[in-house]
mmCIF file of C-alpha atoms and ligand atoms in Angstrom:
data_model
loop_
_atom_site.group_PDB
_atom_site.id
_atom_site.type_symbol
_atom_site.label_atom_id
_atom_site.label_comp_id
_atom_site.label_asym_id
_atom_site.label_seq_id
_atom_site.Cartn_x
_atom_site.Cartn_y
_atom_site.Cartn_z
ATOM 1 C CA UNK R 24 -26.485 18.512 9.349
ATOM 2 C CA UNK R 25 -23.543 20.050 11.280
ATOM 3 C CA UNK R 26 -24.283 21.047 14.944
ATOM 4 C CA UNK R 27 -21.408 23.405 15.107
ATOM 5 C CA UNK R 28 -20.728 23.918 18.862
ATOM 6 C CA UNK R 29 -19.553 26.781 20.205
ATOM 7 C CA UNK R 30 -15.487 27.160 20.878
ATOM 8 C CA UNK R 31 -15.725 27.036 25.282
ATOM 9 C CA UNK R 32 -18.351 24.433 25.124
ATOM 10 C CA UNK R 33 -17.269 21.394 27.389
ATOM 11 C CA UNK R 34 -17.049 17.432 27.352
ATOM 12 C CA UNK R 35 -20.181 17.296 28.736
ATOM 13 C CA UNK R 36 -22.140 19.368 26.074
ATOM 14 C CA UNK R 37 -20.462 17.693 23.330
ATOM 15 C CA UNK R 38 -21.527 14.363 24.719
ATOM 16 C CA UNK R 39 -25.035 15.699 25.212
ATOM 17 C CA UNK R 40 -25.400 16.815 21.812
ATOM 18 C CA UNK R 41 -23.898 13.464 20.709
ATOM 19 C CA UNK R 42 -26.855 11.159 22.778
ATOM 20 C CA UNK R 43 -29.401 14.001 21.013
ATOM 21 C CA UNK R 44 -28.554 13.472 17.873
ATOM 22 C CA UNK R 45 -28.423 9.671 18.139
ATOM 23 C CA UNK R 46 -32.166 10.066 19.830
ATOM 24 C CA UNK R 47 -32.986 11.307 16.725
ATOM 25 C CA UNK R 48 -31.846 8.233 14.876
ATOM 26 C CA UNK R 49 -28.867 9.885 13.093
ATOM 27 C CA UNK R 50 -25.455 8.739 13.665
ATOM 28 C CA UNK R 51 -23.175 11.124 15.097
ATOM 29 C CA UNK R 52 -19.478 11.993 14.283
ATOM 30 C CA UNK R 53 -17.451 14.017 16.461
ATOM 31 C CA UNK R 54 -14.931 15.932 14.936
ATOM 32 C CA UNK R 55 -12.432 18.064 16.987
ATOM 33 C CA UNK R 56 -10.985 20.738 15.101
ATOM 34 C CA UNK R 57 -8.373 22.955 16.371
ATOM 35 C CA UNK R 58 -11.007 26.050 17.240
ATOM 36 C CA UNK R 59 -14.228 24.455 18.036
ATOM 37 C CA UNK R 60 -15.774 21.104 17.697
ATOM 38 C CA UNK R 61 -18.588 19.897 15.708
ATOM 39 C CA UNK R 62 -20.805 17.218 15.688
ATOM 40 C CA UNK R 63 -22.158 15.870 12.257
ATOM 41 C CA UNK R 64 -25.168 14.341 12.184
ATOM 42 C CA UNK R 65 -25.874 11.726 9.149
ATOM 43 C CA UNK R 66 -28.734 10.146 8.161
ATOM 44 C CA UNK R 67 -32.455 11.016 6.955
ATOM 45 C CA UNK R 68 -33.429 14.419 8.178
ATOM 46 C CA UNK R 69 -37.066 14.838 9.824
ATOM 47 C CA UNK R 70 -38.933 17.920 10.855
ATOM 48 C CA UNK R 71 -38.042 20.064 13.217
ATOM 49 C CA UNK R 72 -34.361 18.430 13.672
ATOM 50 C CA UNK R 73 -32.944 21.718 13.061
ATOM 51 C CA UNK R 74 -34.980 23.454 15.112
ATOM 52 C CA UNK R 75 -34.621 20.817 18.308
ATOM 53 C CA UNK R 76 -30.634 20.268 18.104
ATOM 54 C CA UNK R 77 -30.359 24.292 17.959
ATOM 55 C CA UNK R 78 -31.981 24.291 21.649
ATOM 56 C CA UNK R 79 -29.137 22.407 22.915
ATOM 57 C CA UNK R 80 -26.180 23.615 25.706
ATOM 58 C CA UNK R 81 -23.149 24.743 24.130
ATOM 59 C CA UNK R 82 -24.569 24.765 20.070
ATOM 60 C CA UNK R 83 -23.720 27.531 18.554
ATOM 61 C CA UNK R 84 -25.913 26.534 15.111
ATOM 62 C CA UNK R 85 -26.961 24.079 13.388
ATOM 63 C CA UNK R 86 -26.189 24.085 8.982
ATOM 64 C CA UNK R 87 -27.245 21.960 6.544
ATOM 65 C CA UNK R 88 -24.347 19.936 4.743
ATOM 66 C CA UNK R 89 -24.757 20.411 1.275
ATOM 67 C CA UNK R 90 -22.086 17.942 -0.278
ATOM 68 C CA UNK R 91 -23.847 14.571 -0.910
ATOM 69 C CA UNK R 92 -21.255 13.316 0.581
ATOM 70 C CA UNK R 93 -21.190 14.085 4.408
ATOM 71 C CA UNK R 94 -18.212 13.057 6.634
ATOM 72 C CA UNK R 95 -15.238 13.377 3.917
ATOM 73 C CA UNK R 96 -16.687 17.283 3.303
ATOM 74 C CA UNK R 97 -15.248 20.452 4.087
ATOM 75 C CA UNK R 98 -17.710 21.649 5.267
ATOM 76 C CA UNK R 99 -17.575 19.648 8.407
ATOM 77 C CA UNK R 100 -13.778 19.439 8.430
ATOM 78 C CA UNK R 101 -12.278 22.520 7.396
ATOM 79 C CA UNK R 102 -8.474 21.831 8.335
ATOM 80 C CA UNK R 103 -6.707 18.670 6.624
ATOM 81 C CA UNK R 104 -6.687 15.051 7.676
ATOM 82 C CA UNK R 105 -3.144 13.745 8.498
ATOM 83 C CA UNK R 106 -3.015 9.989 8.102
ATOM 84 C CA UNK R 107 -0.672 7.969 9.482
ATOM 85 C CA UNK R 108 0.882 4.580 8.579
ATOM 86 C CA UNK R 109 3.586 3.905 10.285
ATOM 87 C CA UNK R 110 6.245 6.725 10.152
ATOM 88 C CA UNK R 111 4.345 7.573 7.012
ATOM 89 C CA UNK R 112 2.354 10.543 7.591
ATOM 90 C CA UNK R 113 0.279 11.861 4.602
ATOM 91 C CA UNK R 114 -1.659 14.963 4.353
ATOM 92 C CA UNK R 115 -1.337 18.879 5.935
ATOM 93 C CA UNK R 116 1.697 19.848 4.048
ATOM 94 C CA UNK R 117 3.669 16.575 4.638
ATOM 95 C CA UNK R 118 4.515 14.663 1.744
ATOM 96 C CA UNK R 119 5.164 10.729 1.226
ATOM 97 C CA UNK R 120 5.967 8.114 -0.835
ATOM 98 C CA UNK R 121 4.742 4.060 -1.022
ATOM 99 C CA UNK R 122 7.033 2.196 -3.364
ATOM 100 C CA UNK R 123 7.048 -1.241 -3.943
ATOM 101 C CA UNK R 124 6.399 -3.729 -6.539
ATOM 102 C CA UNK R 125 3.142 -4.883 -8.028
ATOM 103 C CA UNK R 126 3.120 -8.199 -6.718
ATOM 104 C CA UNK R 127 5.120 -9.820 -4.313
ATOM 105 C CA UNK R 128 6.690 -12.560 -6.067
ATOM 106 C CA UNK R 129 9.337 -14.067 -3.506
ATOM 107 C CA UNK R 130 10.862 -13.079 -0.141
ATOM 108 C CA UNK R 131 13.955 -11.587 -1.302
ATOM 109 C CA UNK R 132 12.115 -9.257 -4.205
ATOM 110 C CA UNK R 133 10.538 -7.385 -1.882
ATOM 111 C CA UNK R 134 13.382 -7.185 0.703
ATOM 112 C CA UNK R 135 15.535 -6.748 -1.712
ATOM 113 C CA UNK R 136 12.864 -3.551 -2.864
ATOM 114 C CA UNK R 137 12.293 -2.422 0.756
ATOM 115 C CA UNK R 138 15.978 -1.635 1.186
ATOM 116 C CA UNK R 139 16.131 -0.036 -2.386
ATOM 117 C CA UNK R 140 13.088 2.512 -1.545
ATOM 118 C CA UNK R 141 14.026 3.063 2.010
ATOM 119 C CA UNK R 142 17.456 4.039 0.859
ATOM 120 C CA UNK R 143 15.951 6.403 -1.554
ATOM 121 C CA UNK R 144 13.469 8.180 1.197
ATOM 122 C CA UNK R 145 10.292 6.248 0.494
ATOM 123 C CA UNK R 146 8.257 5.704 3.985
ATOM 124 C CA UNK R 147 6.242 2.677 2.983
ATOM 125 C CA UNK R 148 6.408 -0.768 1.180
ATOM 126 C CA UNK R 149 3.652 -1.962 -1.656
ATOM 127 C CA UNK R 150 3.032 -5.071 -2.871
ATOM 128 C CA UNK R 151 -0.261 -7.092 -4.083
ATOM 129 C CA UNK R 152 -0.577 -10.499 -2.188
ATOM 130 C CA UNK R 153 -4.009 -10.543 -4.068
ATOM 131 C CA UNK R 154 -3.791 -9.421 -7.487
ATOM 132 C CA UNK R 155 -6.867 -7.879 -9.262
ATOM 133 C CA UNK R 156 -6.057 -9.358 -12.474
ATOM 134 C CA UNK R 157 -7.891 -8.674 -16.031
ATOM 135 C CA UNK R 158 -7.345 -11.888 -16.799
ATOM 136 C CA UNK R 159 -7.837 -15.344 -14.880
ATOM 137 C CA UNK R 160 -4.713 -16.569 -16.412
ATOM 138 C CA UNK R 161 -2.308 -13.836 -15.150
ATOM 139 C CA UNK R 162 -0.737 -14.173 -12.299
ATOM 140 C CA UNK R 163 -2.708 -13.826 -9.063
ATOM 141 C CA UNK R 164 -0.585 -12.946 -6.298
ATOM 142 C CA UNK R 165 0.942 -15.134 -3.481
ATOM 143 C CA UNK R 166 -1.726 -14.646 -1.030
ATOM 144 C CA UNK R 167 -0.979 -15.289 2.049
ATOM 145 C CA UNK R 168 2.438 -17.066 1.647
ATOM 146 C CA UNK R 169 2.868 -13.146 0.197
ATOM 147 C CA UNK R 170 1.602 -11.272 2.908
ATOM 148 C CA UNK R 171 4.470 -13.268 5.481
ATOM 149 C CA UNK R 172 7.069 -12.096 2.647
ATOM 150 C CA UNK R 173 5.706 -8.662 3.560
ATOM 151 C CA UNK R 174 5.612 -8.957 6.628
ATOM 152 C CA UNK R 175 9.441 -9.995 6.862
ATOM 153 C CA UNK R 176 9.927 -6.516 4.567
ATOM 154 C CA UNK R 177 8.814 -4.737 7.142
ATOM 155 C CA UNK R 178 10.766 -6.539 9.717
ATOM 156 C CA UNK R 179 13.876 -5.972 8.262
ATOM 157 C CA UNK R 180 13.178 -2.453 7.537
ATOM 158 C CA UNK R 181 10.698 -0.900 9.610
ATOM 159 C CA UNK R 182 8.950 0.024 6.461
ATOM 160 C CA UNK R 183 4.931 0.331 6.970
ATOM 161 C CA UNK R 184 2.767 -2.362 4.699
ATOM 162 C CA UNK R 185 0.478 -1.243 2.223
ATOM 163 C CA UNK R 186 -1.361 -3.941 0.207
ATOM 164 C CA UNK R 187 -4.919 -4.716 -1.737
ATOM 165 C CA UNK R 188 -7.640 -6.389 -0.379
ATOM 166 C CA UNK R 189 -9.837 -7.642 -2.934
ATOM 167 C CA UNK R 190 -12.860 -8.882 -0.835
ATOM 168 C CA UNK R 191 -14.474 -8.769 2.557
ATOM 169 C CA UNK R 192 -13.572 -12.182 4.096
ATOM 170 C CA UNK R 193 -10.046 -11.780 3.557
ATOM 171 C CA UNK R 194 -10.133 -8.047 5.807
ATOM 172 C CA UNK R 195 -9.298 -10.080 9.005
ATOM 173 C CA UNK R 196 -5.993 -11.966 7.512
ATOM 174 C CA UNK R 197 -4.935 -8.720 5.884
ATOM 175 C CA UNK R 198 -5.479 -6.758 8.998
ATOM 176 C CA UNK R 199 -3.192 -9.672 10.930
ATOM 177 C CA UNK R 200 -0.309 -8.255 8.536
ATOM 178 C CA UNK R 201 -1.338 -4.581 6.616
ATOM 179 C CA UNK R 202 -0.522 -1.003 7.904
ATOM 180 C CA UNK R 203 -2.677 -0.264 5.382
ATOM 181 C CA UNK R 204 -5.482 -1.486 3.551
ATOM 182 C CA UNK R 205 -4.981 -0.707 -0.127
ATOM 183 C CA UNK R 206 -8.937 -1.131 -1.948
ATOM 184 C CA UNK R 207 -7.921 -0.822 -5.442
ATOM 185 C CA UNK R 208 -9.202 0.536 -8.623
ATOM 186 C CA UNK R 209 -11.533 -2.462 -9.414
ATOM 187 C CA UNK R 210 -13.276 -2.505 -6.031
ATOM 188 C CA UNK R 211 -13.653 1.422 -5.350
ATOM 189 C CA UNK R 212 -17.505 0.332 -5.705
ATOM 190 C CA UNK R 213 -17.863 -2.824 -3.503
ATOM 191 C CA UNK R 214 -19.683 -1.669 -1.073
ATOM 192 C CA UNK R 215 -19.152 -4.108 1.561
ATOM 193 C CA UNK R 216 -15.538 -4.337 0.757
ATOM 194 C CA UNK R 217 -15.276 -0.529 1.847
ATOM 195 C CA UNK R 218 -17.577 -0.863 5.035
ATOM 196 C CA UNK R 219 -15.070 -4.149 5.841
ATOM 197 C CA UNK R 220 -12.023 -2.370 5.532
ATOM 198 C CA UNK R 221 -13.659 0.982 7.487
ATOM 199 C CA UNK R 222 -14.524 -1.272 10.587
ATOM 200 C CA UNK R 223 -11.087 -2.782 10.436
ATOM 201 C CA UNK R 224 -9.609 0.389 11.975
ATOM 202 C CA UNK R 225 -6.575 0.456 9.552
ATOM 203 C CA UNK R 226 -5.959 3.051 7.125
ATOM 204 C CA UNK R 227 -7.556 2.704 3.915
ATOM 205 C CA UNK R 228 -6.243 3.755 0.531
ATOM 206 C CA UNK R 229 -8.843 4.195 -1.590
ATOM 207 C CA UNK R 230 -8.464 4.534 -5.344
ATOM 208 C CA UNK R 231 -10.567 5.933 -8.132
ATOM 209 C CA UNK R 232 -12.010 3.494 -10.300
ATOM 210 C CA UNK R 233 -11.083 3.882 -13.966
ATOM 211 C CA UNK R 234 -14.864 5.350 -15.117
ATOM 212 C CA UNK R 235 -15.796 6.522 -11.662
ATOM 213 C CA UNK R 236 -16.214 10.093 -10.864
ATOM 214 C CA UNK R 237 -14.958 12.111 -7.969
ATOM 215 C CA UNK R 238 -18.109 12.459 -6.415
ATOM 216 C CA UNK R 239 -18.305 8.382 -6.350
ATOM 217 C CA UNK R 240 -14.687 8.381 -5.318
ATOM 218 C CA UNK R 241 -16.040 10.797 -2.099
ATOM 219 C CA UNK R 242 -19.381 8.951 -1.824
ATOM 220 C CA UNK R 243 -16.914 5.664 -1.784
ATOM 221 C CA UNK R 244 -14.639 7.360 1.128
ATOM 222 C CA UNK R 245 -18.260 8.282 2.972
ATOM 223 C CA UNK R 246 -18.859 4.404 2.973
ATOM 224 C CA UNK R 247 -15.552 3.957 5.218
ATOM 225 C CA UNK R 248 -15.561 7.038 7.260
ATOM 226 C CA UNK R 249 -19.459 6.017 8.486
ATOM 227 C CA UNK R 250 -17.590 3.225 10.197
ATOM 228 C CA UNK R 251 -15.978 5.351 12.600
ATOM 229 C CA UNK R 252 -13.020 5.062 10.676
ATOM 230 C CA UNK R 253 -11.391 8.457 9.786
ATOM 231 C CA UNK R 254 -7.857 7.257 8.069
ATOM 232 C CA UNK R 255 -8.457 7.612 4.464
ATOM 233 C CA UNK R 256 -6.168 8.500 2.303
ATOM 234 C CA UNK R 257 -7.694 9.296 -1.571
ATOM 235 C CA UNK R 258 -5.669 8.143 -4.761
ATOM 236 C CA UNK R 259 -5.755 8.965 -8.363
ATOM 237 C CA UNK R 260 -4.793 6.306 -10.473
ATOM 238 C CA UNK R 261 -5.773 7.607 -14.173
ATOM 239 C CA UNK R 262 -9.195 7.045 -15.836
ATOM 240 C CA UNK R 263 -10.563 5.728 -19.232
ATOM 241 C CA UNK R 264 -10.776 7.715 -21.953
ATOM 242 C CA UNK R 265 -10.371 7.340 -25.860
ATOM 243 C CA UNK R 266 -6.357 7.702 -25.344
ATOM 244 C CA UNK R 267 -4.548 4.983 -26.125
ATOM 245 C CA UNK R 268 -0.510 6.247 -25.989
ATOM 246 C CA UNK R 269 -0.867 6.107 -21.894
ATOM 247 C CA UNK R 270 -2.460 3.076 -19.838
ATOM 248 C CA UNK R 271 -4.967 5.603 -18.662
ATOM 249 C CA UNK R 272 -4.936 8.996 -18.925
ATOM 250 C CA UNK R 273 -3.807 10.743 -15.639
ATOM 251 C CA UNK R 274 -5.886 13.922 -14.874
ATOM 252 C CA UNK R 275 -4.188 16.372 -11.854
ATOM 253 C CA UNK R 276 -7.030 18.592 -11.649
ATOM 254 C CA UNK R 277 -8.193 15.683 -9.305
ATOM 255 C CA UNK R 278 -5.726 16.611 -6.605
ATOM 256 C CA UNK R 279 -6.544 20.322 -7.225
ATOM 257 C CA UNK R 280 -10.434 20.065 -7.040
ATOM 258 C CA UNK R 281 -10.734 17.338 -3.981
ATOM 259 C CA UNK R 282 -8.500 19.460 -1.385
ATOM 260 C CA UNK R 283 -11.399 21.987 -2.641
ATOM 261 C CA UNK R 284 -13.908 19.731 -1.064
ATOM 262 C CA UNK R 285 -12.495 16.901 1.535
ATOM 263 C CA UNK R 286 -9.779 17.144 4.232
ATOM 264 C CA UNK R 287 -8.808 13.727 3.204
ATOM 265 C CA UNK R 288 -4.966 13.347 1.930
ATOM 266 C CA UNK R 289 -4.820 12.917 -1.909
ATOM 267 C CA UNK R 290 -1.831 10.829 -3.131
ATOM 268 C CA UNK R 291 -1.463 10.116 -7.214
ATOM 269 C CA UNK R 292 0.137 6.240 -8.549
ATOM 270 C CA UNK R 293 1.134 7.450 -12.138
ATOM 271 C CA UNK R 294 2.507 4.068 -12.200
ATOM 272 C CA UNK R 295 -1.220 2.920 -13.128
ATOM 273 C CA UNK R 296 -1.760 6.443 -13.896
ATOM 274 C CA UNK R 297 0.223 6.134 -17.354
ATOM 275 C CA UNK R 298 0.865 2.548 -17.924
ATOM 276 C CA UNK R 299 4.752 3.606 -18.825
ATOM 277 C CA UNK R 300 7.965 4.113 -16.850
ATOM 278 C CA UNK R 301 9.637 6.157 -18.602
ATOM 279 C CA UNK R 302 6.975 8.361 -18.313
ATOM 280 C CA UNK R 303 6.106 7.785 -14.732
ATOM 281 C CA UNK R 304 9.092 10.406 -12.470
ATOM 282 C CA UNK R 305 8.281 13.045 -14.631
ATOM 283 C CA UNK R 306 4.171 12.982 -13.955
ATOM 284 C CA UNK R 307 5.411 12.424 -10.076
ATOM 285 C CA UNK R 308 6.814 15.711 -10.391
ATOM 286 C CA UNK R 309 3.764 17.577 -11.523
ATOM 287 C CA UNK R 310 1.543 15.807 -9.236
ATOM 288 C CA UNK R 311 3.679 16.981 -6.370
ATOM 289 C CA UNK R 312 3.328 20.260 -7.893
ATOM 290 C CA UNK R 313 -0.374 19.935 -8.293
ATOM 291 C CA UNK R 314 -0.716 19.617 -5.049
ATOM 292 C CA UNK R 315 -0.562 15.871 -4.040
ATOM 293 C CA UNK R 316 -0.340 14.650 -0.464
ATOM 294 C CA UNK R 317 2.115 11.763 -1.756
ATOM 295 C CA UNK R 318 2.716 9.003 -4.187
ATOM 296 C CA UNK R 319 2.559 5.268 -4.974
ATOM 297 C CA UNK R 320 5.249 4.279 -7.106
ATOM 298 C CA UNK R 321 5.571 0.643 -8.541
ATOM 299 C CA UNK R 322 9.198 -0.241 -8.176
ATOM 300 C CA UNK R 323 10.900 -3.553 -9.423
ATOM 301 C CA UNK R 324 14.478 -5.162 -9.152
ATOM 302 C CA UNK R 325 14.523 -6.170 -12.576
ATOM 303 C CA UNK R 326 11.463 -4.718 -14.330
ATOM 304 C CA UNK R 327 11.809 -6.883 -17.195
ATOM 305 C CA UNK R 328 10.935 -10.054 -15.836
ATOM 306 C CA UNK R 329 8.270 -8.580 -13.348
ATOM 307 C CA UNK R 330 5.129 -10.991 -12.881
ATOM 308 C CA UNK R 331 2.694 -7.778 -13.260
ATOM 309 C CA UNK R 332 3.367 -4.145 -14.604
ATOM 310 C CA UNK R 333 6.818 -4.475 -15.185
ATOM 311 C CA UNK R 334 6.321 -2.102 -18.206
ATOM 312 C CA UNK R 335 5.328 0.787 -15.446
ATOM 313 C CA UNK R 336 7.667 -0.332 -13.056
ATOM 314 C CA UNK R 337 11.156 1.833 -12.117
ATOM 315 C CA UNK R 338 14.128 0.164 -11.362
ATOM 316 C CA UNK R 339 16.341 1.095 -7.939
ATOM 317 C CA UNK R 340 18.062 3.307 -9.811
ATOM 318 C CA UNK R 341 15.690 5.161 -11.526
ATOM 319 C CA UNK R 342 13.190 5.411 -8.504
ATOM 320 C CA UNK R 343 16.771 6.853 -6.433
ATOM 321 C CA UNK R 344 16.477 9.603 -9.296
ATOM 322 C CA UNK R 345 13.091 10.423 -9.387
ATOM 323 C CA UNK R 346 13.191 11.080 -5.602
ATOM 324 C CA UNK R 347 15.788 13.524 -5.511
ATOM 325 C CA UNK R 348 14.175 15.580 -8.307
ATOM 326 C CA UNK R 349 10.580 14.986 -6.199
ATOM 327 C CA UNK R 350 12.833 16.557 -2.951
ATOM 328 C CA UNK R 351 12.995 19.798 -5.012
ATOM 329 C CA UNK R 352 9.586 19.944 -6.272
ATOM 330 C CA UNK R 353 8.344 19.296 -3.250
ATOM 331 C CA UNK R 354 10.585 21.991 -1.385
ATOM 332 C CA UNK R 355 9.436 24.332 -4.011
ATOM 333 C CA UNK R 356 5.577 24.131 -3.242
ATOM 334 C CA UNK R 357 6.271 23.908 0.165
ATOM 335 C CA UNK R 358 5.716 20.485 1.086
ATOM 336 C CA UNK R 359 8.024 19.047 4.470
ATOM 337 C CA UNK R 360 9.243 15.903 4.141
ATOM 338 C CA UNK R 361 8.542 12.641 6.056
ATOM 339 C CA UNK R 362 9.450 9.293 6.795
HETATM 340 C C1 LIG K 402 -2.030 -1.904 -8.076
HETATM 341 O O1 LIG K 402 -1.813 -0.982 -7.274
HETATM 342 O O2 LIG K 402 -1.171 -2.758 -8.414
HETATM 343 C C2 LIG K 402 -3.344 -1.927 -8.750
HETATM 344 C C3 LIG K 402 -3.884 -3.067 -9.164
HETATM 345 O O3 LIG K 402 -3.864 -0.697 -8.891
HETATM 346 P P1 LIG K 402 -5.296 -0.229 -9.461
HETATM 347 O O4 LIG K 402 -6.308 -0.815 -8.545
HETATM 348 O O5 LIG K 402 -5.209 1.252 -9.391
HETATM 349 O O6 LIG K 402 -5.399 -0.747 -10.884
HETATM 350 MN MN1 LIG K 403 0.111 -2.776 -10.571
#
């Protein structure tokens, strides 16, 4: 339920309402929007809930939420969520983009990659230090010897870290060196995973799994945002289907159809998205123009001897491109720049 209260109610009544709700054994989140604030209330509903909250000082009403899921809806949050990591700020008309390689594979790659994409106006750094890998025998990432490398990256250009975690444990040594948490494609379903990253406090990027629809992708958000965590930033990455001339087939109806529903920021990686680079600046482009909060954008020194998705991967050069011709798209559809 929402408990909508009304726009010159006070601290006080917001923090009554807060301890009510909680008496009732729901959790409450407190969302301050720029006219009023409201107060939703999550968990099993009992009788007369409605009926009780609607009594108290400063509620204007009390509605049902009718998304299944709660926090990430709409209808609690009608105005975007901005996140922020670092001087990256994505969502609410601003638009950004996370470029970086696949894996970090030694310390001057990714400086070498920071400077390239900072040059070319991107306002943060990727790069797996875990890799989610099909295969046992492909290369797994650096760990932490790869999150230092990272680290340095950001050192030397003031570039904001995003990178995967791939399970719960490791949330505490990616949180010593992440601006964001990156939960990837594989893991949009591990539960725990999403409630470790959520009480971490960092911002989460949270993409779609390959066969998972966009109510899972929301229900998936719901799991981080009941953590008291509010900076989540959604990403389409493609999903399966019987196509086989793309990696996965990238659908932008996604961006469309979840600003219809959540406040969060939507960013698209049709790196992942297609499976092909020289197919990759051109589907930036649309998703801009579908809407899109921001990208992720795999981007190697020398895709050809990459350790992972080097066959996705733009070089300086052709990421330099693609970002002037995303400028004017973006201008176009009204987006502002950032970084
Ligand atoms: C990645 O970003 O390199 C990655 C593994 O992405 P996804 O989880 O979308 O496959
Ligand atoms: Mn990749």
């Amino acid at each position: 339920m929402i408990v909508v209260m009304n726009s010159g109610a006070t601290q006080a009544q917001v923090q009554h309402m807060v301890e009510r709700v909680e008496g009732l054994g729901l959790k409450a989140h407190v969302i301050v929007g720029t006219e009023r604030t409201v107060i939703a209330a999550i968990g099993e509903k009992r009788e007369q809930t409605k009926e009780s909250l609607e009594l108290g000082p400063g509620v204007e009403k009390v509605v049902p939420i009718l998304a299944p899921y709660k926090v990430a809806s709409r209808e609690v949050k009608p105005e975007p969520t901005v996140v922020q990591v670092g001087s990256l700020s994505v969502g609410g008309g601003r638009w950004g983009v996370i470029a970086g390689p696949c894996s970090v594979e030694t310390e001057s790659q990714i400086i070498e990659t920071a400077r390239a994409v900072k040059k070319a106006g991107a306002a943060a750094l990727r790069g797996g230090a875990f890799k989610p890998r099909t295969s046992p025998y492909s290369f797994q990432g650096l760990k932490e010897e790869g999150l230092r490398y990272l680290a340095a990256a950001r050192q030397e250009t003031g570039l904001a870290v995003v990178t995967e975690v791939m399970s719960p444990e490791d949330v505490p040594l990616l949180a010593k060196y992440a601006d964001c948490l990156q939960i990837g494609a594989r893991n949009m379903q591990n539960y725990r995973l999403l409630e470790a990253a959520g009480g971490s406090g960092l911002p989460v990027l949270l993409k779609r799994g390959p066969s998972a629809t966009l109510e899972e992708l929301l229900l998936a958000a719901e799991y981080v945002l009941n953590e008291g965590n509010p900076h989540v930033i959604l990403c389409e990455r493609g999903i399966r289907t019987f196509e086989t001339h793309t990696r996965f087939t990238l659908p932008l109806a996604t961006v469309v159809y979840l600003h219809q529903r959540t406040h969060l920021p939507v960013m698209v990686d049709p790196s992942h998205g297609t499976g092909h680079a020289d197919l990759v600046p051109d589907m930036a482009l649309a998703s801009l123009a579908a809407g899109a909060d921001g990208l992720i954008i795999e981007v190697h020194p020398d895709p050809e001897r990459a350790l992972s998705d080097g066959y996705q991967s733009l070089n300086f050069a052709q990421f330099e491109r693609m970002m002037q011709r995303c400028r004017r798209v973006a201008e176009a559809v009204g987006l502002s720049a950032n970084g």
